[in-house]
């Protein structure tokens, strides 16, 4: 879609079903995840097709993605399997367990600032925003702001100065018959310092 709202092209895989979900863009690259089969796709250079970077049968429920600082690896939040990282040239994904060796499940939106990733956790109510750091073979994580609880967070983005979080998407009610939303989803803005830590806690 162009800036005027006109559809310029429609893009989908050449074979199989496609359930496009979360989209991320960085360094001129665009990625879209498929929550239905766990695949993640990359827009090819001619902007007219997509190719898989997380291959069929590897993931289960891909959600947010964020490119690393080198531009060679994509961090993927798979809601059911946990945080993984895939090489854009190797197409091999490795799951990254949390500190206790278990998968960090329930992450929806994902964004990066410097060497820190931020994940929206909505695997239980209330939801939270997590700070995630990579370590050899895994991740360390904690609450970005201790005690910050959100009713139904889903998406997150970094605009260069702030984390922007969809704090109450109303996703649980959206599928109910006759559901009508009477107001927009609130956006929570969290200013970050140059070292990617919150300016206010």
PDB file of C-alpha atoms in Angstrom, residues 20-172:
ATOM      1  CA  UNK A  20       0.256 -13.170   7.329  1.00  0.00           C
ATOM      2  CA  UNK A  21       0.640 -11.746  10.802  1.00  0.00           C
ATOM      3  CA  UNK A  22       3.323  -9.567  12.349  1.00  0.00           C
ATOM      4  CA  UNK A  23       5.493  -7.445  10.064  1.00  0.00           C
ATOM      5  CA  UNK A  24       8.891  -5.891  10.812  1.00  0.00           C
ATOM      6  CA  UNK A  25      11.197  -3.703   8.745  1.00  0.00           C
ATOM      7  CA  UNK A  26      14.857  -2.756   9.251  1.00  0.00           C
ATOM      8  CA  UNK A  27      17.882  -1.958   7.086  1.00  0.00           C
ATOM      9  CA  UNK A  28      15.728  -2.024   3.949  1.00  0.00           C
ATOM     10  CA  UNK A  29      14.484  -5.542   4.773  1.00  0.00           C
ATOM     11  CA  UNK A  30      10.843  -6.520   5.379  1.00  0.00           C
ATOM     12  CA  UNK A  31       9.740  -9.679   7.180  1.00  0.00           C
ATOM     13  CA  UNK A  32       6.301 -11.170   7.783  1.00  0.00           C
ATOM     14  CA  UNK A  33       5.467 -14.069  10.081  1.00  0.00           C
ATOM     15  CA  UNK A  34       2.805 -16.745   9.654  1.00  0.00           C
ATOM     16  CA  UNK A  35       1.160 -17.699  12.940  1.00  0.00           C
ATOM     17  CA  UNK A  36      -0.655 -20.587  11.292  1.00  0.00           C
ATOM     18  CA  UNK A  37       2.414 -22.625  10.351  1.00  0.00           C
ATOM     19  CA  UNK A  38       5.363 -20.939  12.095  1.00  0.00           C
ATOM     20  CA  UNK A  39       7.102 -19.826   8.912  1.00  0.00           C
ATOM     21  CA  UNK A  40       8.709 -16.403   8.481  1.00  0.00           C
ATOM     22  CA  UNK A  41       9.076 -14.780   5.070  1.00  0.00           C
ATOM     23  CA  UNK A  42      11.401 -12.112   3.689  1.00  0.00           C
ATOM     24  CA  UNK A  43      10.480  -9.685   0.934  1.00  0.00           C
ATOM     25  CA  UNK A  44      12.852 -10.277  -1.968  1.00  0.00           C
ATOM     26  CA  UNK A  45      14.789  -7.472  -3.604  1.00  0.00           C
ATOM     27  CA  UNK A  46      12.327  -6.852  -6.444  1.00  0.00           C
ATOM     28  CA  UNK A  47       9.491  -6.256  -3.909  1.00  0.00           C
ATOM     29  CA  UNK A  48       7.214  -8.620  -5.817  1.00  0.00           C
ATOM     30  CA  UNK A  49       7.678 -11.911  -3.978  1.00  0.00           C
ATOM     31  CA  UNK A  50       8.568 -13.363  -0.588  1.00  0.00           C
ATOM     32  CA  UNK A  51      10.798 -16.275   0.365  1.00  0.00           C
ATOM     33  CA  UNK A  52      10.876 -18.311   3.559  1.00  0.00           C
ATOM     34  CA  UNK A  53      13.686 -17.766   6.060  1.00  0.00           C
ATOM     35  CA  UNK A  54      12.064 -19.997   8.700  1.00  0.00           C
ATOM     36  CA  UNK A  55      11.236 -23.068   6.669  1.00  0.00           C
ATOM     37  CA  UNK A  56       8.146 -25.316   6.740  1.00  0.00           C
ATOM     38  CA  UNK A  57       7.959 -27.689   9.694  1.00  0.00           C
ATOM     39  CA  UNK A  58      10.412 -25.717  11.845  1.00  0.00           C
ATOM     40  CA  UNK A  59       8.197 -23.253  13.703  1.00  0.00           C
ATOM     41  CA  UNK A  60       4.700 -23.510  15.082  1.00  0.00           C
ATOM     42  CA  UNK A  61       3.265 -20.027  15.735  1.00  0.00           C
ATOM     43  CA  UNK A  62       5.585 -17.264  14.519  1.00  0.00           C
ATOM     44  CA  UNK A  63       4.811 -13.787  15.835  1.00  0.00           C
ATOM     45  CA  UNK A  64       7.107 -10.754  16.137  1.00  0.00           C
ATOM     46  CA  UNK A  65      10.488 -10.554  14.410  1.00  0.00           C
ATOM     47  CA  UNK A  66      13.448  -8.191  14.743  1.00  0.00           C
ATOM     48  CA  UNK A  67      16.663  -8.050  12.716  1.00  0.00           C
ATOM     49  CA  UNK A  68      19.921  -8.066  14.680  1.00  0.00           C
ATOM     50  CA  UNK A  69      22.450  -5.223  14.487  1.00  0.00           C
ATOM     51  CA  UNK A  70      24.595  -7.070  11.919  1.00  0.00           C
ATOM     52  CA  UNK A  71      21.646  -7.495   9.571  1.00  0.00           C
ATOM     53  CA  UNK A  72      22.457 -11.189   9.117  1.00  0.00           C
ATOM     54  CA  UNK A  73      20.226 -12.849  11.711  1.00  0.00           C
ATOM     55  CA  UNK A  74      16.556 -12.539  12.519  1.00  0.00           C
ATOM     56  CA  UNK A  75      15.218 -13.023  16.030  1.00  0.00           C
ATOM     57  CA  UNK A  76      11.775 -14.641  15.950  1.00  0.00           C
ATOM     58  CA  UNK A  77       9.196 -14.926  18.709  1.00  0.00           C
ATOM     59  CA  UNK A  78       7.394 -18.233  18.243  1.00  0.00           C
ATOM     60  CA  UNK A  79       4.469 -18.094  20.661  1.00  0.00           C
ATOM     61  CA  UNK A  80       4.460 -21.845  21.330  1.00  0.00           C
ATOM     62  CA  UNK A  81       8.155 -22.711  21.025  1.00  0.00           C
ATOM     63  CA  UNK A  82       9.957 -19.658  22.406  1.00  0.00           C
ATOM     64  CA  UNK A  83      12.541 -17.171  21.142  1.00  0.00           C
ATOM     65  CA  UNK A  84      14.627 -18.336  18.200  1.00  0.00           C
ATOM     66  CA  UNK A  85      17.258 -16.905  15.892  1.00  0.00           C
ATOM     67  CA  UNK A  86      17.643 -17.743  12.216  1.00  0.00           C
ATOM     68  CA  UNK A  87      20.445 -16.957   9.781  1.00  0.00           C
ATOM     69  CA  UNK A  88      19.249 -15.167   6.671  1.00  0.00           C
ATOM     70  CA  UNK A  89      21.755 -17.070   4.543  1.00  0.00           C
ATOM     71  CA  UNK A  90      21.679 -20.445   6.310  1.00  0.00           C
ATOM     72  CA  UNK A  91      17.889 -20.713   6.892  1.00  0.00           C
ATOM     73  CA  UNK A  92      18.685 -22.587  10.118  1.00  0.00           C
ATOM     74  CA  UNK A  93      16.806 -21.640  13.272  1.00  0.00           C
ATOM     75  CA  UNK A  94      18.043 -22.229  16.813  1.00  0.00           C
ATOM     76  CA  UNK A  95      15.817 -21.852  19.870  1.00  0.00           C
ATOM     77  CA  UNK A  96      17.279 -19.731  22.683  1.00  0.00           C
ATOM     78  CA  UNK A  97      16.235 -20.893  26.159  1.00  0.00           C
ATOM     79  CA  UNK A  98      15.832 -18.503  29.074  1.00  0.00           C
ATOM     80  CA  UNK A  99      18.014 -18.495  32.199  1.00  0.00           C
ATOM     81  CA  UNK A 100      16.443 -21.644  33.684  1.00  0.00           C
ATOM     82  CA  UNK A 101      16.785 -23.616  30.447  1.00  0.00           C
ATOM     83  CA  UNK A 102      13.093 -23.436  29.573  1.00  0.00           C
ATOM     84  CA  UNK A 103      11.693 -21.751  26.439  1.00  0.00           C
ATOM     85  CA  UNK A 104      10.526 -18.132  26.702  1.00  0.00           C
ATOM     86  CA  UNK A 105       7.000 -18.745  25.411  1.00  0.00           C
ATOM     87  CA  UNK A 106       4.060 -16.358  25.123  1.00  0.00           C
ATOM     88  CA  UNK A 107       5.918 -13.520  23.362  1.00  0.00           C
ATOM     89  CA  UNK A 108       3.863 -11.696  20.739  1.00  0.00           C
ATOM     90  CA  UNK A 109       5.346  -8.405  19.506  1.00  0.00           C
ATOM     91  CA  UNK A 110       9.129  -7.951  19.291  1.00  0.00           C
ATOM     92  CA  UNK A 111      11.391  -4.920  18.739  1.00  0.00           C
ATOM     93  CA  UNK A 112      15.100  -4.110  19.084  1.00  0.00           C
ATOM     94  CA  UNK A 113      17.057  -1.154  20.414  1.00  0.00           C
ATOM     95  CA  UNK A 114      20.833  -1.589  20.214  1.00  0.00           C
ATOM     96  CA  UNK A 115      21.688  -4.973  21.708  1.00  0.00           C
ATOM     97  CA  UNK A 116      18.429  -5.263  23.627  1.00  0.00           C
ATOM     98  CA  UNK A 117      15.212  -6.827  22.386  1.00  0.00           C
ATOM     99  CA  UNK A 118      11.832  -5.966  23.850  1.00  0.00           C
ATOM    100  CA  UNK A 119       9.012  -8.473  23.859  1.00  0.00           C
ATOM    101  CA  UNK A 120       5.313  -8.163  24.603  1.00  0.00           C
ATOM    102  CA  UNK A 121       4.365 -11.042  26.878  1.00  0.00           C
ATOM    103  CA  UNK A 122       0.658 -11.865  26.771  1.00  0.00           C
ATOM    104  CA  UNK A 123       0.756 -15.564  27.595  1.00  0.00           C
ATOM    105  CA  UNK A 124      -1.074 -14.775  30.849  1.00  0.00           C
ATOM    106  CA  UNK A 125      -3.184 -11.917  32.189  1.00  0.00           C
ATOM    107  CA  UNK A 126      -2.079  -9.239  32.849  1.00  0.00           C
ATOM    108  CA  UNK A 127       0.500  -8.832  30.105  1.00  0.00           C
ATOM    109  CA  UNK A 128       3.971  -7.332  30.465  1.00  0.00           C
ATOM    110  CA  UNK A 129       6.795  -5.800  28.476  1.00  0.00           C
ATOM    111  CA  UNK A 130      10.035  -7.766  28.774  1.00  0.00           C
ATOM    112  CA  UNK A 131      13.643  -6.753  28.223  1.00  0.00           C
ATOM    113  CA  UNK A 132      15.604  -9.542  26.506  1.00  0.00           C
ATOM    114  CA  UNK A 133      19.383  -9.820  26.123  1.00  0.00           C
ATOM    115  CA  UNK A 134      21.242 -12.427  24.125  1.00  0.00           C
ATOM    116  CA  UNK A 135      23.869 -14.666  25.708  1.00  0.00           C
ATOM    117  CA  UNK A 136      25.737 -17.619  24.218  1.00  0.00           C
ATOM    118  CA  UNK A 137      23.117 -20.253  23.462  1.00  0.00           C
ATOM    119  CA  UNK A 138      20.219 -18.460  25.125  1.00  0.00           C
ATOM    120  CA  UNK A 139      18.561 -15.324  26.432  1.00  0.00           C
ATOM    121  CA  UNK A 140      18.303 -13.495  29.731  1.00  0.00           C
ATOM    122  CA  UNK A 141      15.087 -11.614  30.372  1.00  0.00           C
ATOM    123  CA  UNK A 142      13.250  -9.549  32.949  1.00  0.00           C
ATOM    124  CA  UNK A 143      10.452  -7.025  33.214  1.00  0.00           C
ATOM    125  CA  UNK A 144      11.326  -3.761  31.474  1.00  0.00           C
ATOM    126  CA  UNK A 145       9.496  -1.775  34.144  1.00  0.00           C
ATOM    127  CA  UNK A 146       8.879  -3.651  37.386  1.00  0.00           C
ATOM    128  CA  UNK A 147       5.181  -3.882  38.167  1.00  0.00           C
ATOM    129  CA  UNK A 148       3.970  -2.527  34.806  1.00  0.00           C
ATOM    130  CA  UNK A 149       0.881  -4.579  33.965  1.00  0.00           C
ATOM    131  CA  UNK A 150      -1.078  -4.244  30.726  1.00  0.00           C
ATOM    132  CA  UNK A 151      -4.556  -5.695  30.121  1.00  0.00           C
ATOM    133  CA  UNK A 152      -4.079  -7.027  26.578  1.00  0.00           C
ATOM    134  CA  UNK A 153      -0.782  -5.951  24.970  1.00  0.00           C
ATOM    135  CA  UNK A 154       0.079  -7.183  21.494  1.00  0.00           C
ATOM    136  CA  UNK A 155       2.363  -5.095  19.293  1.00  0.00           C
ATOM    137  CA  UNK A 156       5.517  -3.121  20.017  1.00  0.00           C
ATOM    138  CA  UNK A 157       7.738  -0.823  17.938  1.00  0.00           C
ATOM    139  CA  UNK A 158      10.806   1.348  18.533  1.00  0.00           C
ATOM    140  CA  UNK A 159      10.765   4.781  16.854  1.00  0.00           C
ATOM    141  CA  UNK A 160      14.356   5.685  17.700  1.00  0.00           C
ATOM    142  CA  UNK A 161      13.481   7.304  21.023  1.00  0.00           C
ATOM    143  CA  UNK A 162      10.484   5.467  22.433  1.00  0.00           C
ATOM    144  CA  UNK A 163       8.980   2.035  22.682  1.00  0.00           C
ATOM    145  CA  UNK A 164       5.383   2.183  21.477  1.00  0.00           C
ATOM    146  CA  UNK A 165       3.180  -0.599  22.823  1.00  0.00           C
ATOM    147  CA  UNK A 166      -0.399  -1.478  21.897  1.00  0.00           C
ATOM    148  CA  UNK A 167      -1.471  -1.790  25.519  1.00  0.00           C
ATOM    149  CA  UNK A 168      -5.042  -3.059  25.195  1.00  0.00           C
ATOM    150  CA  UNK A 169      -5.789  -4.548  21.794  1.00  0.00           C
ATOM    151  CA  UNK A 170      -9.094  -6.121  22.788  1.00  0.00           C
ATOM    152  CA  UNK A 171      -8.063  -9.301  21.013  1.00  0.00           C
ATOM    153  CA  UNK A 172      -9.996 -11.592  23.369  1.00  0.00           C
TER     154      UNK A 172
END
